[in-house]
Amino acid sequence: MAPAQPRKHHNHRTPKTPTQRPTRTTRTAPDPGPPRGAAAGALAAAANHSLDKISMDNFAACFPTVAVRAPGTLEFVQRKMVERLGDLWHKEFERIMADRQVVARLNELEGLIEDAARRKMAAPDPTSPPTAPHTLPAPTVLHAHLAPHLAAQQSQLSAKLADSQAANARLWEEIQAQRAEMEALLGGVEKALRDVDGANALLGRSRRSLPPRRGRPRRM
C-alpha cells in the first residue's frame, strides 16, 4: 500500500473590504483676512529670530565634548530641537488664536474701521477734523457704548413680546370657544327644563279633565 499523502489545508480567507471612515464635518472658520496674515507673519519672524540663536555653533559651544566626539549626533539633536520648538510655538499660537477668537475680533475691528471711514465720507464736510472723543459729553459717550447692547436687548424683548402676544391671542380664542360651548350647553339645559315644565303642565291639565275614579265596593 502506498503511503497516505498528507492533506493540504487550503486556507480560504475572504478578502477584507476596506472600511469606510465616516466623513468629518468641518466647521466653517471665519475669513482670516489681512490682520491674521500679519499676525502669523510676525510670529514666524519672531520664531525664526529666536530659533536662529540655537545654531549649530552655539549648540557646539554648549556641548564641546559631544561636538568633538559625535558631531553627527549633536547636529541631529540640534535639528530636532529646533523643529520641535517651532512646532510647539506654532501649535500654541493657533490655540491662542482659536481660544481668544482673534480672527473674529480682528474682522470686527476691520468692520468698525470701514464703518468709521464710510461715516467720515458721508459727513457734510469730510475735510474738517472729527471731534475728539475725549471732548464729547458724557451722555453721547454713554449712548455710543450702550446703543449696540440696547439695540440687541430691544430686539430680543420685541421678539419675546411678539411671542407673548401670539400666545395670548391663542388663549383668548380658546376661551371664546369654551365660552360659546358653555353657552350652548346652558341653552340646551334651559330648553330641556322648559320641555319638562311643559310636560308637567300638560299632565296636570290631562289629569283634571279625567272623570273622578269610583271607589271599589266593599266586600261583605
CSV table of C-alpha atoms in Angstrom, one decimal:
chain,number,residue,atom,x,y,z
A,1,MET,CA,0.0,0.0,0.0
A,2,ALA,CA,1.2,3.4,-0.9
A,3,PRO,CA,1.8,5.8,2.0
A,4,ALA,CA,-1.0,8.2,2.5
A,5,GLN,CA,-0.1,11.6,1.3
A,6,PRO,CA,-0.6,14.4,3.7
A,7,ARG,CA,-3.6,16.5,3.1
A,8,LYS,CA,-3.1,20.0,2.1
A,9,HIS,CA,-5.0,22.5,4.1
A,10,HIS,CA,-6.3,25.3,2.0
A,11,ASN,CA,-7.0,28.5,4.0
A,12,HIS,CA,-9.8,30.2,2.2
A,13,ARG,CA,-9.7,33.7,3.6
A,14,THR,CA,-12.2,36.2,2.4
A,15,PRO,CA,-10.6,39.4,1.5
A,16,LYS,CA,-11.3,42.2,3.9
A,17,THR,CA,-13.2,45.1,2.4
A,18,PRO,CA,-11.7,48.4,3.4
A,19,THR,CA,-13.9,50.1,6.0
A,20,GLN,CA,-15.2,53.4,5.0
A,21,ARG,CA,-14.3,56.1,7.5
A,22,PRO,CA,-17.0,58.5,8.4
A,23,THR,CA,-16.6,61.8,6.9
A,24,ARG,CA,-15.9,64.5,9.4
A,25,THR,CA,-17.9,67.7,9.2
A,26,THR,CA,-15.6,70.7,9.4
A,27,ARG,CA,-16.8,73.9,10.9
A,28,THR,CA,-16.6,76.9,8.7
A,29,ALA,CA,-13.9,79.2,10.0
A,30,PRO,CA,-14.1,82.9,9.6
A,31,ASP,CA,-12.2,84.5,6.8
A,32,PRO,CA,-8.7,85.2,8.2
A,33,GLY,CA,-8.2,88.5,6.4
A,34,PRO,CA,-5.0,90.6,6.2
A,35,PRO,CA,-4.6,91.0,10.1
A,36,ARG,CA,-4.5,87.3,10.6
A,37,GLY,CA,-1.7,87.0,7.9
A,38,ALA,CA,0.1,89.9,9.6
A,39,ALA,CA,0.0,88.2,13.0
A,40,ALA,CA,1.2,84.9,11.5
A,41,GLY,CA,4.0,86.7,9.8
A,42,ALA,CA,5.0,88.5,13.0
A,43,LEU,CA,5.0,85.1,14.8
A,44,ALA,CA,7.1,83.5,12.1
A,45,ALA,CA,9.6,86.3,12.1
A,46,ALA,CA,10.0,86.3,15.9
A,47,ALA,CA,10.2,82.4,15.9
A,48,ASN,CA,12.9,82.4,13.2
A,49,HIS,CA,14.8,85.1,15.0
A,50,SER,CA,14.7,83.1,18.3
A,51,LEU,CA,15.5,79.7,16.6
A,52,ASP,CA,18.4,81.2,14.8
A,53,LYS,CA,20.1,81.6,18.2
A,54,ILE,CA,20.0,77.8,18.6
A,55,SER,CA,22.5,77.5,15.8
A,56,MET,CA,24.9,74.6,15.4
A,57,ASP,CA,27.9,76.8,16.5
A,58,ASN,CA,26.1,77.9,19.7
A,59,PHE,CA,25.0,74.3,20.4
A,60,ALA,CA,28.5,73.0,19.9
A,61,ALA,CA,29.8,75.7,22.3
A,62,CYS,CA,27.5,74.4,25.0
A,63,PHE,CA,28.5,70.8,24.4
A,64,PRO,CA,32.1,70.9,23.3
A,65,THR,CA,32.9,67.2,24.2
A,66,VAL,CA,29.9,65.9,22.2
A,67,ALA,CA,30.8,68.2,19.4
A,68,VAL,CA,34.2,66.7,19.1
A,69,ARG,CA,33.4,63.0,19.6
A,70,ALA,CA,29.9,62.8,18.0
A,71,PRO,CA,29.2,65.8,15.8
A,72,GLY,CA,26.6,64.0,13.8
A,73,THR,CA,24.6,63.1,16.9
A,74,LEU,CA,24.8,66.7,18.2
A,75,GLU,CA,23.7,68.1,14.8
A,76,PHE,CA,20.7,65.7,14.8
A,77,VAL,CA,19.7,66.7,18.4
A,78,GLN,CA,20.1,70.4,17.4
A,79,ARG,CA,17.9,70.0,14.3
A,80,LYS,CA,15.2,68.0,16.2
A,81,MET,CA,15.2,70.6,19.0
A,82,VAL,CA,14.7,73.5,16.5
A,83,GLU,CA,11.9,71.6,14.7
A,84,ARG,CA,10.2,70.6,18.0
A,85,LEU,CA,10.3,74.2,19.3
A,86,GLY,CA,9.0,75.5,16.1
A,87,ASP,CA,6.1,73.1,16.1
A,88,LEU,CA,5.2,73.8,19.7
A,89,TRP,CA,5.2,77.5,19.2
A,90,HIS,CA,3.1,77.2,16.1
A,91,LYS,CA,0.5,75.0,17.8
A,92,GLU,CA,0.4,77.3,20.8
A,93,PHE,CA,-0.1,80.3,18.6
A,94,GLU,CA,-3.0,78.5,16.8
A,95,ARG,CA,-4.6,77.5,20.1
A,96,ILE,CA,-4.4,81.1,21.5
A,97,MET,CA,-5.9,82.4,18.2
A,98,ALA,CA,-8.8,80.0,18.5
A,99,ASP,CA,-9.4,80.4,22.2
A,100,ARG,CA,-9.3,84.2,22.1
A,101,GLN,CA,-11.3,84.3,18.8
A,102,VAL,CA,-8.6,86.6,17.4
A,103,VAL,CA,-9.7,86.3,13.8
A,104,ALA,CA,-13.3,87.1,14.5
A,105,ARG,CA,-12.3,90.1,16.7
A,106,LEU,CA,-9.9,91.4,14.1
A,107,ASN,CA,-12.6,91.1,11.4
A,108,GLU,CA,-14.9,93.1,13.8
A,109,LEU,CA,-12.2,95.7,14.1
A,110,GLU,CA,-11.9,96.0,10.4
A,111,GLY,CA,-15.7,96.4,10.1
A,112,LEU,CA,-15.6,99.2,12.7
A,113,ILE,CA,-12.8,100.9,10.8
A,114,GLU,CA,-14.6,100.6,7.5
A,115,ASP,CA,-17.8,101.9,9.1
A,116,ALA,CA,-15.9,104.9,10.5
A,117,ALA,CA,-14.5,105.6,7.1
A,118,ARG,CA,-17.9,105.5,5.5
A,119,ARG,CA,-19.4,107.8,8.1
A,120,LYS,CA,-16.5,110.2,7.6
A,121,MET,CA,-17.1,110.3,3.9
A,122,ALA,CA,-20.8,110.8,4.4
A,123,ALA,CA,-20.2,113.7,6.7
A,124,PRO,CA,-21.1,117.2,5.4
A,125,ASP,CA,-17.5,118.3,5.5
A,126,PRO,CA,-15.2,115.3,5.2
A,127,THR,CA,-12.1,117.5,5.2
A,128,SER,CA,-12.8,119.0,8.6
A,129,PRO,CA,-11.1,117.1,11.5
A,130,PRO,CA,-13.5,115.0,13.5
A,131,THR,CA,-14.5,115.8,17.1
A,132,ALA,CA,-12.0,114.3,19.5
A,133,PRO,CA,-13.7,111.5,21.6
A,134,HIS,CA,-12.4,113.0,24.9
A,135,THR,CA,-14.2,116.2,24.2
A,136,LEU,CA,-17.6,114.6,23.7
A,137,PRO,CA,-20.2,115.0,26.6
A,138,ALA,CA,-20.8,112.0,28.8
A,139,PRO,CA,-24.3,111.2,27.5
A,140,THR,CA,-23.0,111.0,24.0
A,141,VAL,CA,-20.2,108.6,25.0
A,142,LEU,CA,-22.6,106.6,27.1
A,143,HIS,CA,-25.1,106.3,24.3
A,144,ALA,CA,-22.3,105.2,21.9
A,145,HIS,CA,-21.3,102.4,24.2
A,146,LEU,CA,-24.7,101.3,25.2
A,147,ALA,CA,-26.5,101.7,21.8
A,148,PRO,CA,-25.4,98.3,20.3
A,149,HIS,CA,-26.2,96.4,23.6
A,150,LEU,CA,-29.6,98.2,24.0
A,151,ALA,CA,-30.5,97.5,20.3
A,152,ALA,CA,-29.8,93.8,20.8
A,153,GLN,CA,-31.8,93.7,24.0
A,154,GLN,CA,-34.6,95.6,22.4
A,155,SER,CA,-34.8,93.2,19.5
A,156,GLN,CA,-34.9,90.2,21.9
A,157,LEU,CA,-37.6,91.9,24.0
A,158,SER,CA,-39.6,92.7,20.9
A,159,ALA,CA,-39.4,89.0,19.8
A,160,LYS,CA,-40.5,87.9,23.3
A,161,LEU,CA,-43.3,90.4,23.3
A,162,ALA,CA,-44.5,89.2,19.9
A,163,ASP,CA,-44.4,85.6,21.2
A,164,SER,CA,-46.4,86.6,24.3
A,165,GLN,CA,-49.0,88.4,22.2
A,166,ALA,CA,-49.4,85.5,19.9
A,167,ALA,CA,-49.8,83.1,22.9
A,168,ASN,CA,-52.4,85.5,24.5
A,169,ALA,CA,-54.3,85.6,21.2
A,170,ARG,CA,-54.4,81.8,21.1
A,171,LEU,CA,-55.6,81.6,24.7
A,172,TRP,CA,-58.3,84.2,24.0
A,173,GLU,CA,-59.5,82.2,21.1
A,174,GLU,CA,-59.6,79.1,23.2
A,175,ILE,CA,-61.5,81.0,26.0
A,176,GLN,CA,-64.0,82.3,23.5
A,177,ALA,CA,-64.6,78.8,22.1
A,178,GLN,CA,-65.0,77.4,25.6
A,179,ARG,CA,-67.5,80.2,26.5
A,180,ALA,CA,-69.5,79.5,23.3
A,181,GLU,CA,-69.6,75.8,24.2
A,182,MET,CA,-70.7,76.6,27.7
A,183,GLU,CA,-73.5,78.9,26.4
A,184,ALA,CA,-74.6,76.2,24.0
A,185,LEU,CA,-74.8,73.6,26.8
A,186,LEU,CA,-76.6,76.1,29.1
A,187,GLY,CA,-79.1,76.8,26.3
A,188,GLY,CA,-79.7,73.0,25.9
A,189,VAL,CA,-80.3,72.6,29.6
A,190,GLU,CA,-82.7,75.5,29.7
A,191,LYS,CA,-84.6,74.1,26.7
A,192,ALA,CA,-84.8,70.7,28.5
A,193,LEU,CA,-86.2,72.4,31.6
A,194,ARG,CA,-88.8,74.2,29.5
A,195,ASP,CA,-89.8,70.9,27.9
A,196,VAL,CA,-90.1,69.3,31.4
A,197,ASP,CA,-92.2,72.2,32.6
A,198,GLY,CA,-94.5,71.9,29.5
A,199,ALA,CA,-94.8,68.2,30.0
A,200,ASN,CA,-95.8,68.7,33.7
A,201,ALA,CA,-98.4,71.3,32.7
A,202,LEU,CA,-99.8,69.0,30.1
A,203,LEU,CA,-100.1,66.2,32.5
A,204,GLY,CA,-101.8,68.4,35.0
A,205,ARG,CA,-104.4,69.5,32.5
A,206,SER,CA,-105.0,65.9,31.4
A,207,ARG,CA,-105.4,64.8,35.0
A,208,ARG,CA,-108.1,67.5,35.6
A,209,SER,CA,-110.0,66.5,32.5
A,210,LEU,CA,-110.3,62.9,33.5
A,211,PRO,CA,-113.5,61.7,35.4
A,212,PRO,CA,-113.2,61.0,39.1
A,213,ARG,CA,-112.4,57.5,40.0
A,214,ARG,CA,-115.1,55.4,41.6
A,215,GLY,CA,-114.4,53.6,44.8
A,216,ARG,CA,-114.4,49.8,44.9
A,217,PRO,CA,-117.5,48.1,46.5
A,218,ARG,CA,-116.7,46.8,49.9
A,219,ARG,CA,-116.9,43.1,50.4
A,220,MET,CA,-119.3,41.7,53.0
